[in-house]
Every structure is written in structure tokens, then in C-alpha cells.
PDB file of C-alpha atoms in Angstrom:
ATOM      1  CA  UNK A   1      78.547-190.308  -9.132  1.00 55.00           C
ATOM      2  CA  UNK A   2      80.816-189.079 -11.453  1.00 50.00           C
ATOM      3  CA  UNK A   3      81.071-192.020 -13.600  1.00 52.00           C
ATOM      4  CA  UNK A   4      76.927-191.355 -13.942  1.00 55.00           C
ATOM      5  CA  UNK A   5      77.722-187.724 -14.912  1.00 52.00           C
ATOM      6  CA  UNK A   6      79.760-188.763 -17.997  1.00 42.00           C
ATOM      7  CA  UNK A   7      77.733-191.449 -19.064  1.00 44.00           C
ATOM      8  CA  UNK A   8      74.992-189.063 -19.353  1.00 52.00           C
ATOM      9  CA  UNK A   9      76.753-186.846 -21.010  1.00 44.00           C
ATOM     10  CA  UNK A  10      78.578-189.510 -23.292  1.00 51.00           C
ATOM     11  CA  UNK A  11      74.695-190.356 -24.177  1.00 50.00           C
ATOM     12  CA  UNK A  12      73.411-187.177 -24.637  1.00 44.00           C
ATOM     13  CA  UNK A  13      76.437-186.707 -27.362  1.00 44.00           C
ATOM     14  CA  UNK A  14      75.707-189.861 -29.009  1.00 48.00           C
ATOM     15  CA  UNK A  15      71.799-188.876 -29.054  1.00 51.00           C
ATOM     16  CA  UNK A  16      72.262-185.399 -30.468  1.00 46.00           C
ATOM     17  CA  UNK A  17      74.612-186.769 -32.955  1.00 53.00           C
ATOM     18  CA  UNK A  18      72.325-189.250 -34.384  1.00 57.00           C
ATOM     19  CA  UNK A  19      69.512-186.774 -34.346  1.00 60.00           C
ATOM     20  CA  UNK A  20      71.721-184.936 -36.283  1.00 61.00           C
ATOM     21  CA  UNK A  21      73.204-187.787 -39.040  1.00 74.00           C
ATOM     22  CA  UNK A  22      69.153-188.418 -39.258  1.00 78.00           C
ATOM     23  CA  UNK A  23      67.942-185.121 -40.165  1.00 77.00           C
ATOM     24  CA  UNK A  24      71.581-184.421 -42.656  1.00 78.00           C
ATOM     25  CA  UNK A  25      70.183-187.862 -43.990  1.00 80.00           C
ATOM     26  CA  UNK A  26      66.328-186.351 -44.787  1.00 82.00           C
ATOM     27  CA  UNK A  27      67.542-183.061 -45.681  1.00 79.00           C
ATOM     28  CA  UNK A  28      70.102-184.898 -48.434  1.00 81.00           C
ATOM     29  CA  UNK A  29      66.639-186.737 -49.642  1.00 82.00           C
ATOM     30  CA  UNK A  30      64.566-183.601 -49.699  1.00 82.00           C
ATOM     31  CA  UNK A  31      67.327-181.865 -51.845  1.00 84.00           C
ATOM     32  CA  UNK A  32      67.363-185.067 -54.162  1.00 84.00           C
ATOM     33  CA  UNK A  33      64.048-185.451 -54.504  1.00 83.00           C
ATOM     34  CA  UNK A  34      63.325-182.070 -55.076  1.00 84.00           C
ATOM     35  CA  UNK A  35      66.160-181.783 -58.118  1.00 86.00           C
ATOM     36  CA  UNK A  36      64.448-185.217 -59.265  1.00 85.00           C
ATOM     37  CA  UNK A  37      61.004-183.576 -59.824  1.00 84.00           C
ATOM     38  CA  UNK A  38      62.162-181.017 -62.206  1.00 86.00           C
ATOM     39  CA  UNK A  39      64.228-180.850 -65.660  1.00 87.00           C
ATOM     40  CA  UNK A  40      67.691-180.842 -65.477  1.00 89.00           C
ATOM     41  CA  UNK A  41      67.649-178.085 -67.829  1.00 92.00           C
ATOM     42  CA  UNK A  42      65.804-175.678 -65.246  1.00 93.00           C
ATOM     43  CA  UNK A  43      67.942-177.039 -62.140  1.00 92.00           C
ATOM     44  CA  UNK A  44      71.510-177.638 -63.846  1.00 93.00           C
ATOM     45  CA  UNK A  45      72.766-174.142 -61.569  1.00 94.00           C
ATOM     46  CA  UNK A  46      71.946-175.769 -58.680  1.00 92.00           C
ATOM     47  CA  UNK A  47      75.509-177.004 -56.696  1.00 89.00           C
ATOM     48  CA  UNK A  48      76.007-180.670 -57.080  1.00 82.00           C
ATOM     49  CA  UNK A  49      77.806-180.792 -53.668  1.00 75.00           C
ATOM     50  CA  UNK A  50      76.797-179.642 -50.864  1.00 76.00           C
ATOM     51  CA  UNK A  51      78.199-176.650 -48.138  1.00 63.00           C
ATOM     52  CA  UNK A  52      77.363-176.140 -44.344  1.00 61.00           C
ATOM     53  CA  UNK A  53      74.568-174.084 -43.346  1.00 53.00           C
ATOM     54  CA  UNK A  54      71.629-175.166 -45.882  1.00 68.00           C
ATOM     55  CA  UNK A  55      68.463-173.836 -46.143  1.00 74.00           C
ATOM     56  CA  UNK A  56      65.759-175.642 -48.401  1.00 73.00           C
ATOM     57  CA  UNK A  57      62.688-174.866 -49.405  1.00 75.00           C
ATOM     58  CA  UNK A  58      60.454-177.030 -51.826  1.00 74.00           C
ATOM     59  CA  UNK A  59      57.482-177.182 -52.777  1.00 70.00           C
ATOM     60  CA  UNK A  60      55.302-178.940 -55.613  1.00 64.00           C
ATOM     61  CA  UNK A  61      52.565-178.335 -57.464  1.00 61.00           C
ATOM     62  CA  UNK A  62      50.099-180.378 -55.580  1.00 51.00           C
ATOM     63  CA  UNK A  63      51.403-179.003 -52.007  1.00 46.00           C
ATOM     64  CA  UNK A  64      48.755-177.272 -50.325  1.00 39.00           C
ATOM     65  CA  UNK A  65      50.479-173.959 -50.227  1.00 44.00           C
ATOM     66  CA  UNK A  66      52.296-174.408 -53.991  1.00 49.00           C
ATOM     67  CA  UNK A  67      48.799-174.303 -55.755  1.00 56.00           C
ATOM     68  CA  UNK A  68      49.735-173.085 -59.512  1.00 67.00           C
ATOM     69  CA  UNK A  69      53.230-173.313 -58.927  1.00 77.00           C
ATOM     70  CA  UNK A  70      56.213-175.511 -57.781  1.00 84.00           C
ATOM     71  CA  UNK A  71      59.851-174.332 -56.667  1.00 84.00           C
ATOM     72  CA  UNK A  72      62.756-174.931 -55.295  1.00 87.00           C
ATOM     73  CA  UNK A  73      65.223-172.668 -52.959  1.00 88.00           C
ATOM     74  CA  UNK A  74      68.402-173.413 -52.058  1.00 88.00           C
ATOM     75  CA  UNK A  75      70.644-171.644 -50.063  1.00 87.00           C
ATOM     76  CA  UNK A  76      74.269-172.543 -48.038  1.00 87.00           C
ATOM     77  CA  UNK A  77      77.225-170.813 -47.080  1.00 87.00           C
ATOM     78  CA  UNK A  78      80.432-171.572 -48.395  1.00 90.00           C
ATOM     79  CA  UNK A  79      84.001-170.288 -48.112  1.00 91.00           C
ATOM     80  CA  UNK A  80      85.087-166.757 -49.950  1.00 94.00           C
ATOM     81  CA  UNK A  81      86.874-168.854 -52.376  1.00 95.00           C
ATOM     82  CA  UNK A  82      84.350-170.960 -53.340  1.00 93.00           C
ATOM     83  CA  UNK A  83      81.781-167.659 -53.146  1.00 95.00           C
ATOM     84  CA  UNK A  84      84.216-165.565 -55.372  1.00 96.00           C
ATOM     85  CA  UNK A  85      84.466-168.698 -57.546  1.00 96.00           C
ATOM     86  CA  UNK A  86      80.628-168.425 -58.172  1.00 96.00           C
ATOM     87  CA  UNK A  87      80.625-164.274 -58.441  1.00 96.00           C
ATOM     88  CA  UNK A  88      83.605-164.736 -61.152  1.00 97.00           C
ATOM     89  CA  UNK A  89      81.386-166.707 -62.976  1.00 96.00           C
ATOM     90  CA  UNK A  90      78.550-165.059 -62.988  1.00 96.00           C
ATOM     91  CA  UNK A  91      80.683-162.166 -64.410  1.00 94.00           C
ATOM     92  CA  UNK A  92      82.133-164.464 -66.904  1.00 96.00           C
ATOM     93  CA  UNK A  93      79.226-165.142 -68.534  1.00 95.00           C
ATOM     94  CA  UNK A  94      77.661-161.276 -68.367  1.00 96.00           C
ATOM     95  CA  UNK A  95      74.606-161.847 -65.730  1.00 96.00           C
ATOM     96  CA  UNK A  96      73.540-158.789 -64.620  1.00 95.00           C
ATOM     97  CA  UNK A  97      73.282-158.253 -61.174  1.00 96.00           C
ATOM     98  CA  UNK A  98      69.847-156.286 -59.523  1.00 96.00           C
ATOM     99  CA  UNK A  99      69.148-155.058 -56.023  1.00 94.00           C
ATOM    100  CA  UNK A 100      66.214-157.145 -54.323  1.00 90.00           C
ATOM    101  CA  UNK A 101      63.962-154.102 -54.619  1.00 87.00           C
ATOM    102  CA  UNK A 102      64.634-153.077 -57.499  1.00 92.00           C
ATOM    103  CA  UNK A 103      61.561-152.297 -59.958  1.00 92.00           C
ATOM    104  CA  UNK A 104      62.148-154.762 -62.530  1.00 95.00           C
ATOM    105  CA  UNK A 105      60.848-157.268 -61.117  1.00 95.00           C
ATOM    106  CA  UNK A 106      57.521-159.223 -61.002  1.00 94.00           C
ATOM    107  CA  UNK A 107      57.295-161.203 -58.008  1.00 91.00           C
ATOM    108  CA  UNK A 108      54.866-163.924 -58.456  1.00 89.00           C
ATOM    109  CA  UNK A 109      52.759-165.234 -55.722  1.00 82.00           C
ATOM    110  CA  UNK A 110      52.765-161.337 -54.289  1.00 83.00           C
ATOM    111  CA  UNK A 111      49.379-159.925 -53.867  1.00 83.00           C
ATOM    112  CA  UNK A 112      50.612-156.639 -55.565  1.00 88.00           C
ATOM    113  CA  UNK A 113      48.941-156.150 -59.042  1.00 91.00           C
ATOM    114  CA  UNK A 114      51.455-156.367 -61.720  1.00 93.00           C
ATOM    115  CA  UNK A 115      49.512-156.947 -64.555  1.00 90.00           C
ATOM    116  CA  UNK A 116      50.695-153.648 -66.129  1.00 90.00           C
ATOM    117  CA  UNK A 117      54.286-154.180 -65.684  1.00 92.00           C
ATOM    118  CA  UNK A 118      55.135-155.602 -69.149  1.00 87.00           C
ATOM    119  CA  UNK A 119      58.694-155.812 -69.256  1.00 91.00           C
ATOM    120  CA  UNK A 120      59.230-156.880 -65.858  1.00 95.00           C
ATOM    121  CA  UNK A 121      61.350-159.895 -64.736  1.00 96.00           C
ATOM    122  CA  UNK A 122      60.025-162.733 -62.567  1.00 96.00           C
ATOM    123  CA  UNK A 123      61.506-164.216 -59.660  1.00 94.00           C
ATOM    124  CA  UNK A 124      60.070-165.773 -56.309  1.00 88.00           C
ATOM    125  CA  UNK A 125      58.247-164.612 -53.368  1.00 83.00           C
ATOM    126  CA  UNK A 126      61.351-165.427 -50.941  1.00 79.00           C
ATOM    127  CA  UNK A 127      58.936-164.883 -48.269  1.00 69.00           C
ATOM    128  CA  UNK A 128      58.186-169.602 -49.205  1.00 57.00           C
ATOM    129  CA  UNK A 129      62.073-169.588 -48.163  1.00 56.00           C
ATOM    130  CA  UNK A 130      62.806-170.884 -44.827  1.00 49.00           C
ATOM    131  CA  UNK A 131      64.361-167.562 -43.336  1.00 53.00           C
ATOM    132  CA  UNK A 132      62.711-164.731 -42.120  1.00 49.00           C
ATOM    133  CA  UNK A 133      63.848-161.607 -43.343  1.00 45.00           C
ATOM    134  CA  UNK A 134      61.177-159.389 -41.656  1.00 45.00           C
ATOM    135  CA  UNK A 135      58.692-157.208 -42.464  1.00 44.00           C
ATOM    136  CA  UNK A 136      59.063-157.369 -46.050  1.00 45.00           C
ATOM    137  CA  UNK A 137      60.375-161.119 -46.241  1.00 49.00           C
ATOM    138  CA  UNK A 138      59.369-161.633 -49.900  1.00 58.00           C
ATOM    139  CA  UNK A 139      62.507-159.624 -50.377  1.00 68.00           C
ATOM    140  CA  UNK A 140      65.768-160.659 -49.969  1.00 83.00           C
ATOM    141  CA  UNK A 141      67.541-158.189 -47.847  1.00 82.00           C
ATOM    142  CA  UNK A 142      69.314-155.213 -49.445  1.00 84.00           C
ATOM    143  CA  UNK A 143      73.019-156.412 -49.387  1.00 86.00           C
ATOM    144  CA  UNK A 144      72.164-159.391 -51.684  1.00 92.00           C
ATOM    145  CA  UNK A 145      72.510-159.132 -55.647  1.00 95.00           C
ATOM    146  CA  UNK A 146      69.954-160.976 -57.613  1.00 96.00           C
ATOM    147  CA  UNK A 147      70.963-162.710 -61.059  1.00 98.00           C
ATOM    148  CA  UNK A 148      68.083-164.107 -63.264  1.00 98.00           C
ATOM    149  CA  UNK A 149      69.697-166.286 -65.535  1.00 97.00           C
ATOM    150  CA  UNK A 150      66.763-167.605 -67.607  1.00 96.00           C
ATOM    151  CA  UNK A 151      62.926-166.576 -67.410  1.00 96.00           C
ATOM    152  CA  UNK A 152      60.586-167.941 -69.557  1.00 97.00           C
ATOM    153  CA  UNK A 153      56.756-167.778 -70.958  1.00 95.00           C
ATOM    154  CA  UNK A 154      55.369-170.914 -71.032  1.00 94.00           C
ATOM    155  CA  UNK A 155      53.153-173.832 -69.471  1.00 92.00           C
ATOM    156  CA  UNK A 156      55.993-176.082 -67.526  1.00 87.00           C
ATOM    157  CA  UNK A 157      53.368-177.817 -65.256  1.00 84.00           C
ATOM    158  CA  UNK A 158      50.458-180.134 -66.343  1.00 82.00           C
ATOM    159  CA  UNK A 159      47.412-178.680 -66.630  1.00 82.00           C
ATOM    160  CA  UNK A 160      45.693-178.880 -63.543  1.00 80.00           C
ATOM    161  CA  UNK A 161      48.585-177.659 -61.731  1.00 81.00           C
ATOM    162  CA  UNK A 162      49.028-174.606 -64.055  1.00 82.00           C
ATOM    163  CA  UNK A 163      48.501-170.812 -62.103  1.00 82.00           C
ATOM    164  CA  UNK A 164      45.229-168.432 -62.801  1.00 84.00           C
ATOM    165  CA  UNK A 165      48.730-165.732 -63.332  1.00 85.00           C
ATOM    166  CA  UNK A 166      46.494-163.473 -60.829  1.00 85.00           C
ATOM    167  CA  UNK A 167      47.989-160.209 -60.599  1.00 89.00           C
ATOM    168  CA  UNK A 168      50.624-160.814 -63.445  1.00 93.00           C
ATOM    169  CA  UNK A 169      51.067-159.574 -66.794  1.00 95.00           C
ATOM    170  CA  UNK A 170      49.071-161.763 -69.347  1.00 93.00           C
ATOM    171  CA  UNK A 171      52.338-162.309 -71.254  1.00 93.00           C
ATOM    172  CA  UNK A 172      53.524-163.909 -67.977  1.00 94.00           C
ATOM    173  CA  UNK A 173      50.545-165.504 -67.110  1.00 92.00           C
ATOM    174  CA  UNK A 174      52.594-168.770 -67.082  1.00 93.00           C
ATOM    175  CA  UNK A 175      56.548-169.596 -67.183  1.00 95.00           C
ATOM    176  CA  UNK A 176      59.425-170.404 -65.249  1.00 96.00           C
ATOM    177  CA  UNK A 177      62.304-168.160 -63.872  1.00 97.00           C
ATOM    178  CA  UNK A 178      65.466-169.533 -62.561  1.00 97.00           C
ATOM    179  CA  UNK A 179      68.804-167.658 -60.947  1.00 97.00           C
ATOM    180  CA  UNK A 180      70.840-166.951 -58.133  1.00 97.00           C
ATOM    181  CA  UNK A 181      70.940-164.715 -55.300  1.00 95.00           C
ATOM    182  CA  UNK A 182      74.520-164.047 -53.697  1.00 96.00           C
ATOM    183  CA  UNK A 183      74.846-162.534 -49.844  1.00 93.00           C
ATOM    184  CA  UNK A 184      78.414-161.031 -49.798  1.00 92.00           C
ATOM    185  CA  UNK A 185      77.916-160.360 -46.153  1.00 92.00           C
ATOM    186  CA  UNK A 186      77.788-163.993 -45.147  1.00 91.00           C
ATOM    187  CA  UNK A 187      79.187-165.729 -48.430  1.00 92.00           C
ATOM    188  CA  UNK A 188      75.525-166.943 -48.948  1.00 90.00           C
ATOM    189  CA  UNK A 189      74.249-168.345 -52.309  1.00 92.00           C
ATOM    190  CA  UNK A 190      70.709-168.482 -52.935  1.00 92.00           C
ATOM    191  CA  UNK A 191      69.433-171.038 -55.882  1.00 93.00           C
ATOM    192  CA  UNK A 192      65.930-170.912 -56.757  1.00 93.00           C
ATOM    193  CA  UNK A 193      63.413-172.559 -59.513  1.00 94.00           C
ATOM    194  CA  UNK A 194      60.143-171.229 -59.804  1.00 92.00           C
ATOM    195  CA  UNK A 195      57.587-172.618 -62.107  1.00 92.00           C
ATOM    196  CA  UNK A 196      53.897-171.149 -62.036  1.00 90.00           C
TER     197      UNK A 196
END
């Protein structure tokens, strides 16, 4: 009987753990593919190797909810030193830092009208991200800092792919925006491509 015990438990193990190697193994493709399908000029800040706890989020331009855009979150946790690495960094080379809420920003894919807000900055809806943050979950919580490190007017996707810009500024009708999020609280980093 207690042989039977252990072996069960011995396969159980052995189950979970390939379940496990199997979905590190898709996840690993997802990520690959997903850096594959855009520039490396727009996805060079994304981490090369990756941390424990990952979040991804991708979709493309011909995915039934990524109509007139494509992107790409990323998020993992890593260790303070490799977190305080990245926030050194991101000093280093003068990114400023925003709340989540703050006004600045246009988020696109939001069914708030922004058309008015000239000199506003895009980022993403986070509420595509795999996480829920609540209520308002196209915001990242309050004790992140948001750093846009390039946003740009433009037409990044083929044609057909290309967004109406509904409720955005005409100047941003089109573009990409690309940056980080960091999460002190957990040592969290959140990558993100958005191209609309």
C-alpha cells in the first residue's frame, strides 16, 4: 500500500513537471516569435534572457482582438540587483519617469476621446496584458513608474492592418510607442511595443 502511495506521487511529480517543461517550452516560442514579428529597432529593450515569473502578452495585427494594431508586453520579476541595474539605467540615459495616471498620456485602444490632447504621449491599454489590475486595468497600478523611451508618428503596419486612430489626435492617428514600466514593490519590469 505504501509502495502504491509513492508511486503515485512519484508520477504525479513527473506529470506536473513535464506539464511544466511543456508550457516553459511554448511560452519561450511565443516570446520568440513574438520578438521575430517586429523590428529589432522597436524591440531591442526587450531582455534577451529571461527571469522567473513572466507574463506575455502578444498580439498581431491580424488577431481578432489586435485589429489596427499589434503589441507586445512583457513582464518578469527579477532580483533587486538586476531591477536596480535596469532603474540605473534608465537614469543614465535621462528617461523620465510618469505615474500610470498621469495626464500625459494617450492611451490607445481606450474608448476615451483624445482627439484634443495634442501633446500627449502614447502608450498601451495594459488592460491586453495578462494581469488584472481591477477596475481600471488599462492602468498600471499607482506604485509603478512608466518610461516611454521612443513614440513615434507613422504607418509601421501594412495597410490593411493600419488603425481608423478613433478617438486619437490626428497627428497620432498612426505610430508606434515603446518603453518600460518598473514595479518597485515586486521588482517587476514591464516591456511593451505597441504599433497601431
Amino acid at each position: 500500500m505504501r509502495k502504491s502511495i509513492y508511486l503515485i506521487l512519484i508520477i504525479l511529480l513527473v506529470s506536473c513537471t513535464d506539464r511544466r517543461t511543456e508550457l516553459e517550452k511554448q511560452f519561450l516560442e511565443n516570446y520568440a516569435n513574438g520578438i521575430g514579428t517586429f523590428s529589432r529597432d522597436l524591440t531591442g529593450h526587450f531582455p534577451s534572457e529571461l527571469k522567473e515569473e513572466k507574463k506575455l502578452s502578444v498580439s498581431y495585427p491580424s488577431g481578432v482582438y489586435a485589429i489596427g494594431m499589434a503589441n507586445m508586453i512583457f513582464s518578469h520579476q527579477v532580483d533587486s540587483m538586476e531591477f536596480n541595474k535596469v532603474k540605473r539605467k534608465l537614469e543614465l540615459n535621462k528617461i523620465k519617469s510618469y505615474k500610470p495616471t498621469d495626464s500625459i498620456f494617450i492611451i490607445v485602444g481606450d474608448t476615451i476621446n483624445y482627439s484634443e490632447k495634442l501633446n500627449g504621449i502614447p502608450i498601451p491599454n495594459f488592460d491586453s496584458y495578462e494581469r488584472d489590475f481591477g477596475m481600471n486595468s488599462k492602468y498600471l497600478p499607482e506604485y509603478h513608474k512608466i518610461y516611454v523611451f521612443e513614440s513615434k508618428t507613422g504607418k509601421y503596419l501594412q495597410e490593411e492592418n493600419l488603425s481608423s486612430g478613433k478617438n486619437l489626435p490626428e497627428k497620432w492617428k498612426n505610430g508606434y510607442s515603446r518603453g518600460i514600466a518598473t514595479n518597485e514593490k515586486e521588482n517587476e519590469l514591464v516591456y511593451w511595443l505597441y504599433v497601431w
